[in-house]
Coordinates of C-alpha atoms in Angstrom, one line a residue:
Chain R
M1 CA -7.0 -31.5 3.0
P2 CA -9.4 -33.5 1.0
N3 CA -8.5 -35.6 -1.8
Q4 CA -11.1 -34.7 -4.2
K5 CA -9.4 -31.2 -4.5
R6 CA -7.2 -31.4 -7.8
G7 CA -5.6 -29.2 -10.1
L8 CA -5.9 -25.1 -9.5
A9 CA -7.7 -25.5 -6.5
R10 CA -5.0 -28.1 -4.7
S11 CA -2.0 -25.6 -6.0
L12 CA -3.9 -22.4 -4.3
Q13 CA -4.4 -24.6 -1.5
V14 CA -0.6 -25.6 -1.1
F15 CA 0.1 -22.1 -2.1
Q16 CA -1.9 -20.8 0.8
D17 CA -0.4 -23.1 3.4
T18 CA 3.1 -22.2 2.4
V19 CA 2.3 -18.2 2.6
V20 CA 0.6 -18.4 6.1
T21 CA 3.5 -20.6 7.3
A22 CA 5.9 -17.9 5.6
G23 CA 3.9 -14.9 7.5
P24 CA 6.1 -14.5 10.0
A25 CA 9.5 -15.0 8.3
A26 CA 8.5 -12.3 5.7
G27 CA 7.6 -10.1 8.6
A28 CA 11.1 -10.3 10.0
S29 CA 12.9 -9.7 6.7
Y30 CA 10.7 -7.0 6.3
T31 CA 11.7 -5.4 9.6
L32 CA 15.4 -6.1 8.8
I33 CA 15.2 -4.0 5.6
G34 CA 12.8 -1.3 7.1
A35 CA 15.3 -0.9 10.0
I36 CA 18.2 -0.6 8.1
I37 CA 16.6 2.0 5.6
L38 CA 14.8 4.0 8.7
L39 CA 17.8 4.3 11.0
G40 CA 20.1 5.0 8.0
G41 CA 17.7 7.5 6.5
I42 CA 17.4 8.9 10.0
G43 CA 21.4 8.9 10.0
F44 CA 21.5 10.5 6.7
A45 CA 19.2 13.4 7.5
V46 CA 20.6 14.3 10.8
D47 CA 24.2 14.4 9.0
R48 CA 22.4 17.0 6.3
W49 CA 21.1 18.8 9.1
R50 CA 24.2 19.0 11.1
G51 CA 26.9 18.7 8.5
T52 CA 28.6 15.8 10.1
S53 CA 28.9 13.5 7.3
P54 CA 29.0 10.5 7.6
W55 CA 29.1 10.0 11.0
F56 CA 25.1 9.8 11.8
L57 CA 24.9 7.7 8.8
L58 CA 27.7 5.0 9.5
G59 CA 26.0 4.8 13.1
G60 CA 22.5 5.0 11.8
L61 CA 23.1 2.0 9.5
A62 CA 24.6 0.1 12.1
L63 CA 21.9 0.5 14.5
G64 CA 19.6 -0.6 12.3
L65 CA 21.4 -3.7 11.2
I66 CA 21.4 -4.6 15.0
V67 CA 17.7 -3.7 15.4
G68 CA 17.0 -5.6 12.2
F69 CA 18.9 -9.0 13.2
Y70 CA 18.1 -9.0 16.8
Q71 CA 14.4 -8.8 15.5
L72 CA 15.1 -11.5 13.1
A73 CA 17.0 -13.8 15.5
R74 CA 13.6 -13.4 17.7
A75 CA 11.6 -14.5 14.7
V76 CA 13.9 -17.6 14.3
W77 CA 14.2 -18.3 17.8
R78 CA 10.5 -18.5 18.7
K79 CA 10.0 -21.9 17.5
Chain G
M1 CA 5.0 19.2 -14.1
M2 CA 1.1 20.0 -13.6
F3 CA 0.8 20.0 -17.3
A4 CA 2.7 17.2 -18.2
Q5 CA -0.3 14.9 -18.5
P6 CA -2.3 16.9 -21.0
E7 CA 0.9 17.7 -23.0
A8 CA 1.6 14.0 -23.6
H9 CA -1.8 13.4 -24.7
E10 CA -1.8 16.7 -26.9
A11 CA 1.3 14.6 -28.3
I12 CA -1.0 11.3 -29.1
A13 CA -3.6 13.3 -30.5
Q14 CA -2.1 15.7 -32.6
G15 CA 1.0 13.8 -33.9
A16 CA 4.6 13.2 -33.2
H17 CA 6.0 16.5 -34.9
E18 CA 4.5 18.7 -32.0
A19 CA 5.9 16.4 -29.4
A20 CA 9.2 17.0 -31.0
A21 CA 8.8 20.5 -31.2
E22 CA 7.7 20.9 -27.4
G23 CA 10.5 18.6 -26.4
F24 CA 9.9 15.7 -24.3
N25 CA 10.9 15.3 -20.6
A26 CA 10.2 11.7 -19.4
G27 CA 11.4 12.8 -15.8
E28 CA 8.7 15.3 -15.6
L29 CA 6.0 13.3 -17.4
L30 CA 6.9 10.3 -14.9
I31 CA 6.8 12.3 -11.5
G32 CA 3.7 14.4 -12.9
H33 CA 1.7 11.0 -13.3
V34 CA 2.7 9.5 -10.1
S35 CA 2.3 12.4 -7.5
N36 CA -0.2 13.8 -5.9
S37 CA -1.8 17.3 -7.3
P38 CA 0.5 20.2 -6.2
L39 CA -0.7 22.0 -2.7
D40 CA -0.7 25.4 -4.3
H41 CA -3.2 23.8 -7.1
P42 CA -5.5 21.3 -5.1
L43 CA -8.9 20.2 -6.3
I44 CA -10.5 22.3 -3.4
H45 CA -9.1 25.3 -1.6
L46 CA -9.8 24.8 2.3
P47 CA -8.6 27.1 4.9
T48 CA -5.5 26.2 6.6
L49 CA -6.1 25.4 10.5
F50 CA -3.5 24.8 12.9
G51 CA -0.7 24.9 10.4
I52 CA -2.3 22.1 8.6
D53 CA -3.6 22.7 5.0
F54 CA -7.0 21.0 4.5
S55 CA -7.2 21.5 0.9
V56 CA -8.7 18.5 -1.1
T57 CA -5.7 17.0 -3.1
K58 CA -6.3 14.7 -5.4
H59 CA -5.4 11.4 -3.3
V60 CA -7.6 12.7 -0.6
F61 CA -10.3 12.5 -3.2
M62 CA -9.7 9.2 -4.2
L63 CA -9.6 8.3 -0.7
W64 CA -13.2 9.4 -0.4
L65 CA -13.8 7.8 -3.5
V66 CA -12.7 4.3 -2.8
A67 CA -14.2 4.4 0.8
A68 CA -17.7 5.3 -0.6
T69 CA -17.1 2.7 -3.3
V70 CA -16.8 0.1 -1.0
F71 CA -19.0 1.0 1.8
L72 CA -21.9 1.3 -1.0
V73 CA -20.9 -2.0 -2.8
V74 CA -20.6 -3.9 0.6
T75 CA -23.6 -2.3 2.1
V76 CA -26.3 -2.8 -0.5
A77 CA -24.8 -6.0 -1.0
V78 CA -25.3 -7.5 2.8
R79 CA -28.4 -5.4 3.0
S80 CA -29.9 -7.1 0.1
Y81 CA -28.8 -10.7 1.6
L82 CA -30.1 -9.9 4.9
R83 CA -33.5 -9.0 3.2
Q84 CA -33.9 -12.5 1.6
E85 CA -36.5 -14.8 2.7
Q86 CA -33.7 -17.8 2.4
M87 CA -30.3 -17.6 3.7
I88 CA -28.4 -18.2 0.6
P89 CA -25.8 -16.1 -0.4
R90 CA -26.1 -15.3 -4.0
R91 CA -24.3 -14.0 -7.0
F92 CA -22.2 -10.9 -5.6
M93 CA -22.6 -11.9 -1.7
N94 CA -21.2 -15.5 -2.6
S95 CA -18.1 -13.8 -3.3
I96 CA -18.0 -11.4 -0.2
E97 CA -18.7 -14.2 1.5
A98 CA -15.8 -16.6 0.1
L99 CA -13.4 -13.6 0.5
V100 CA -14.8 -12.8 4.8
E101 CA -14.2 -16.6 5.1
Y102 CA -10.9 -17.1 3.4
L103 CA -9.5 -14.1 5.3
R104 CA -10.9 -15.3 8.6
D105 CA -9.7 -18.9 8.2
S106 CA -6.4 -18.8 6.3
V107 CA -4.9 -15.7 7.4
V108 CA -6.3 -14.2 10.6
Q109 CA -6.6 -17.4 12.7
P110 CA -3.5 -19.2 11.9
N111 CA -2.0 -16.1 13.3
V112 CA -3.9 -14.6 16.2
G113 CA -5.5 -18.0 17.2
A114 CA -8.8 -19.1 17.7
K115 CA -9.7 -16.8 20.7
W116 CA -9.1 -13.6 19.4
V117 CA -10.3 -14.4 15.6
R118 CA -13.7 -12.4 15.9
T119 CA -11.9 -9.7 17.7
W120 CA -9.6 -8.8 15.1
T121 CA -11.1 -10.4 11.6
P122 CA -13.3 -7.0 11.2
L123 CA -10.1 -4.6 11.3
L124 CA -8.4 -7.1 9.0
L125 CA -10.9 -7.6 6.7
T126 CA -11.2 -3.8 6.4
L127 CA -7.6 -3.1 5.7
F128 CA -8.0 -5.8 2.9
V129 CA -10.9 -4.2 1.5
F130 CA -9.9 -0.8 1.5
I131 CA -6.4 -1.2 0.4
L132 CA -7.4 -3.7 -2.6
A133 CA -10.1 -1.2 -3.7
A134 CA -7.6 1.5 -3.6
N135 CA -4.7 -0.5 -5.6
A136 CA -7.3 -1.7 -8.0
I137 CA -8.8 1.7 -8.3
G138 CA -5.8 3.4 -9.1
L139 CA -5.0 1.1 -11.9
I140 CA -7.8 2.0 -13.8
P141 CA -7.1 5.2 -15.8
I142 CA -10.4 7.0 -15.2
F143 CA -9.2 11.0 -15.1
D144 CA -6.7 9.9 -18.2
V145 CA -9.2 9.0 -20.0
V146 CA -11.0 12.5 -19.0
G147 CA -7.7 14.1 -20.0
L148 CA -7.7 12.4 -23.6
L149 CA -11.6 13.2 -23.9
N150 CA -10.7 16.8 -23.3
H151 CA -8.1 17.1 -25.5
S152 CA -10.3 15.9 -28.7
V153 CA -13.7 16.7 -27.7
L154 CA -14.8 18.3 -24.3
H155 CA -12.2 21.2 -24.2
L156 CA -12.9 21.8 -20.9
D157 CA -11.6 25.1 -18.9
P158 CA -8.1 24.6 -17.5
E159 CA -9.4 25.5 -13.9
S160 CA -12.9 23.4 -13.7
F161 CA -12.8 20.5 -11.1
L162 CA -12.5 17.7 -13.6
M163 CA -9.7 19.1 -15.4
R164 CA -7.8 19.4 -12.2
L165 CA -8.8 15.9 -11.8
T166 CA -6.6 15.0 -14.5
H167 CA -3.4 16.6 -12.7
G168 CA -1.1 13.9 -10.8
G169 CA -1.7 10.1 -9.4
T170 CA -4.7 8.4 -9.0
T171 CA -3.6 5.6 -6.7
A172 CA -3.9 6.9 -3.0
T173 CA -2.2 4.0 -1.6
A174 CA 1.0 4.8 -3.9
N175 CA 1.3 7.7 -1.5
F176 CA 3.3 7.7 1.7
N177 CA 0.8 9.5 3.9
V178 CA -1.9 7.2 3.2
T179 CA 0.4 3.9 3.6
A180 CA 1.7 6.1 6.8
A181 CA -1.4 6.2 8.2
L182 CA -2.8 2.7 7.6
A183 CA 0.3 1.2 9.1
M184 CA -0.5 3.8 12.2
V185 CA -3.7 1.9 12.4
T186 CA -1.4 -1.4 12.5
F187 CA 0.9 0.1 15.3
G188 CA -2.1 1.0 17.3
A189 CA -4.0 -2.4 16.8
I190 CA -0.4 -4.0 17.8
I191 CA -0.5 -2.3 21.5
V192 CA -4.3 -2.8 21.8
A193 CA -3.9 -6.3 21.1
G194 CA -1.2 -6.9 23.8
S195 CA -2.8 -4.7 26.2
K196 CA -6.3 -6.8 25.5
A197 CA -4.4 -10.3 26.0
H198 CA -2.6 -9.7 28.6
G199 CA -3.1 -6.3 30.3
F200 CA -1.2 -2.7 29.2
V201 CA 1.6 -3.3 32.0
K202 CA 2.1 -6.9 31.2
H203 CA 2.1 -5.9 27.4
W204 CA 5.0 -3.5 27.7
K205 CA 6.7 -5.8 29.9
N206 CA 6.6 -8.4 27.3
L207 CA 8.5 -6.3 25.1
M208 CA 11.6 -7.3 27.4
P209 CA 13.1 -10.5 26.5
G210 CA 13.0 -13.3 29.5
G211 CA 15.8 -14.8 31.1
V212 CA 18.4 -12.6 30.2
S213 CA 20.8 -10.4 32.8
P214 CA 19.5 -7.1 33.7
A215 CA 22.6 -5.5 32.0
L216 CA 21.8 -6.9 28.7
G217 CA 18.2 -6.1 29.6
I218 CA 18.9 -2.3 29.6
V219 CA 20.4 -2.5 26.1
L220 CA 17.7 -4.5 25.0
I221 CA 14.8 -2.2 26.0
P222 CA 16.0 0.5 23.4
I223 CA 16.2 -2.2 20.6
E224 CA 12.9 -3.5 21.5
I225 CA 11.3 0.2 21.0
L226 CA 13.1 1.2 17.8
G227 CA 12.0 -2.5 16.6
M228 CA 8.5 -2.0 17.5
L229 CA 8.5 1.3 15.5
V230 CA 10.4 -0.3 12.4
R231 CA 7.5 -2.6 11.8
P232 CA 4.6 0.2 10.6
F233 CA 7.5 1.8 8.8
A234 CA 8.3 -1.4 7.0
L235 CA 4.7 -1.7 6.3
T236 CA 4.6 1.9 4.9
M237 CA 7.5 1.5 2.3
R238 CA 6.3 -1.7 1.0
L239 CA 3.0 -0.9 0.0
A240 CA 3.7 2.8 -1.5
A241 CA 6.6 1.6 -3.3
N242 CA 5.1 -1.1 -4.9
M243 CA 2.2 0.7 -5.8
T244 CA 4.4 3.7 -7.0
G245 CA 6.9 1.5 -9.0
G246 CA 4.5 -0.6 -11.2
H247 CA 3.3 2.5 -12.2
L248 CA 6.5 4.1 -12.8
A249 CA 7.9 1.0 -14.8
I250 CA 4.7 1.1 -17.3
L251 CA 5.1 4.6 -17.7
A252 CA 9.1 4.4 -18.4
I253 CA 8.5 1.9 -21.2
L254 CA 5.8 3.6 -22.6
S255 CA 8.0 7.3 -22.8
F256 CA 10.5 5.1 -25.0
V257 CA 7.9 6.0 -27.9
F258 CA 8.5 9.5 -27.3
I259 CA 12.0 9.6 -26.6
F260 CA 12.5 7.6 -30.0
T261 CA 10.1 9.7 -31.8
E262 CA 12.1 12.6 -30.8
M263 CA 15.4 11.0 -31.6
A264 CA 14.8 9.7 -35.0
G265 CA 11.2 10.5 -36.2
A266 CA 7.8 9.6 -35.8
A267 CA 8.4 6.0 -37.9
V268 CA 10.9 4.6 -35.5
G269 CA 9.2 6.2 -32.6
M270 CA 5.8 4.4 -33.9
G271 CA 7.7 1.0 -34.4
V272 CA 9.3 0.8 -31.1
G273 CA 5.8 1.4 -29.6
L274 CA 4.6 -1.3 -31.4
V275 CA 7.1 -4.0 -31.0
F276 CA 8.6 -3.0 -27.4
S277 CA 6.8 -0.8 -25.6
V278 CA 2.9 -1.5 -26.0
P279 CA 3.1 -5.3 -25.5
L280 CA 5.8 -5.0 -22.3
A281 CA 3.3 -2.3 -20.9
V282 CA 0.7 -4.5 -21.3
G283 CA 2.3 -7.6 -19.8
I284 CA 3.3 -5.3 -16.8
S285 CA -0.2 -4.1 -16.4
A286 CA -1.0 -7.7 -16.4
I287 CA 1.7 -8.0 -13.8
E288 CA 0.3 -5.6 -11.7
I289 CA -3.1 -6.6 -11.5
I290 CA -1.4 -9.9 -9.8
V291 CA 0.4 -6.8 -7.4
V292 CA -2.7 -4.8 -6.3
L293 CA -4.1 -8.2 -5.2
V294 CA -0.6 -9.6 -3.4
Q295 CA 0.2 -6.1 -1.7
A296 CA -3.4 -5.9 -0.1
Y297 CA -2.7 -9.3 1.0
V298 CA 0.7 -8.7 2.5
F299 CA -0.3 -5.8 4.2
T300 CA -3.4 -7.8 5.9
L301 CA -1.3 -10.8 6.4
L302 CA 1.5 -8.5 8.3
T303 CA -0.9 -7.0 10.3
A304 CA -2.0 -10.3 11.5
V305 CA 1.6 -11.6 12.0
F306 CA 2.3 -8.5 14.2
I307 CA -0.9 -8.7 16.1
G308 CA -0.4 -12.6 16.7
M309 CA 2.8 -11.9 17.8
A310 CA 1.9 -9.4 20.6
I311 CA -0.6 -11.9 21.7
H312 CA 1.3 -15.0 21.9
A313 CA 4.2 -13.0 23.6
H314 CA 5.7 -15.6 25.4
H315 CA 9.9 -16.1 25.9

């Protein structure tokens, strides 16, 4: 980073570097939440459809946790 | 639901007593403001083909409007730049160039690598500019102003095109179908990126983590496939929920004025509006301007990250 950059430009640059470094982590966190919501939601829908509450919801949430944490682990262990 | 919006403007225009007489339903008003126009009352009726209703609703109209605006603005600027004798970007072209360079150097290159940066920058730029424009145009209350004008000056026919435009939300990216389509582009791009970098078969083999026993590998395959499907879903929900959420927050705070008017009279309603609702709504609108930028940026960044993960899939 050139030294003549000061003030706002420099803070923006630092912010930018942080955000780009955080990109994969943000991806992993969104995948974790997304997996739990998507698979839990599918489980909830199946429960509503077949009247089997709460088993598919619980199974979906558990599967979502497994998928989400697996993706998170992959993102963490990449480095 | 459909007439919730004109009712609100009427209440503003004709004084709070009428609103109290009609009864104010905050839930209906809020949903009416953020939802698409209803399917039995679209902007333009089109026939149903293969079980798909092709009628143009407000969000479809907004998509076209955003696409046309972006296309015209960027094309005109770039064409006029190319016609110049000296290749020195001026005025608007300068900002386009800054945006393109910024995204290429700070978002695409660190994620997909120097080898593929020229392949993926166009797609990611398109995604960024389109989402940014759709978010930003959704923040401008163009059609709400039409509705307000209608009640005070225009008095349009309720079935006219302009009048139908005032029903329903204007942020196309607040519609889950729109963001799902954008995320599908990302999903396709991930597969294409992996296939281009490693070959089609190798890309799918890369999904299997290397160095694990076959028994564990069989368990991991469905988990990997689910993870692949979850990523675009996360993108879909994030963008649409963020865009809907901000609008709902502003509207909910503004609807306090009418709720308090109904409960305790016009003076209290006005007071709540002046002291609480309007300043807070202004503040949230200011945050929304940042949100508009950040959401477009995050969508682009995450797409770049996922494409980069498919390209650099070494275990």
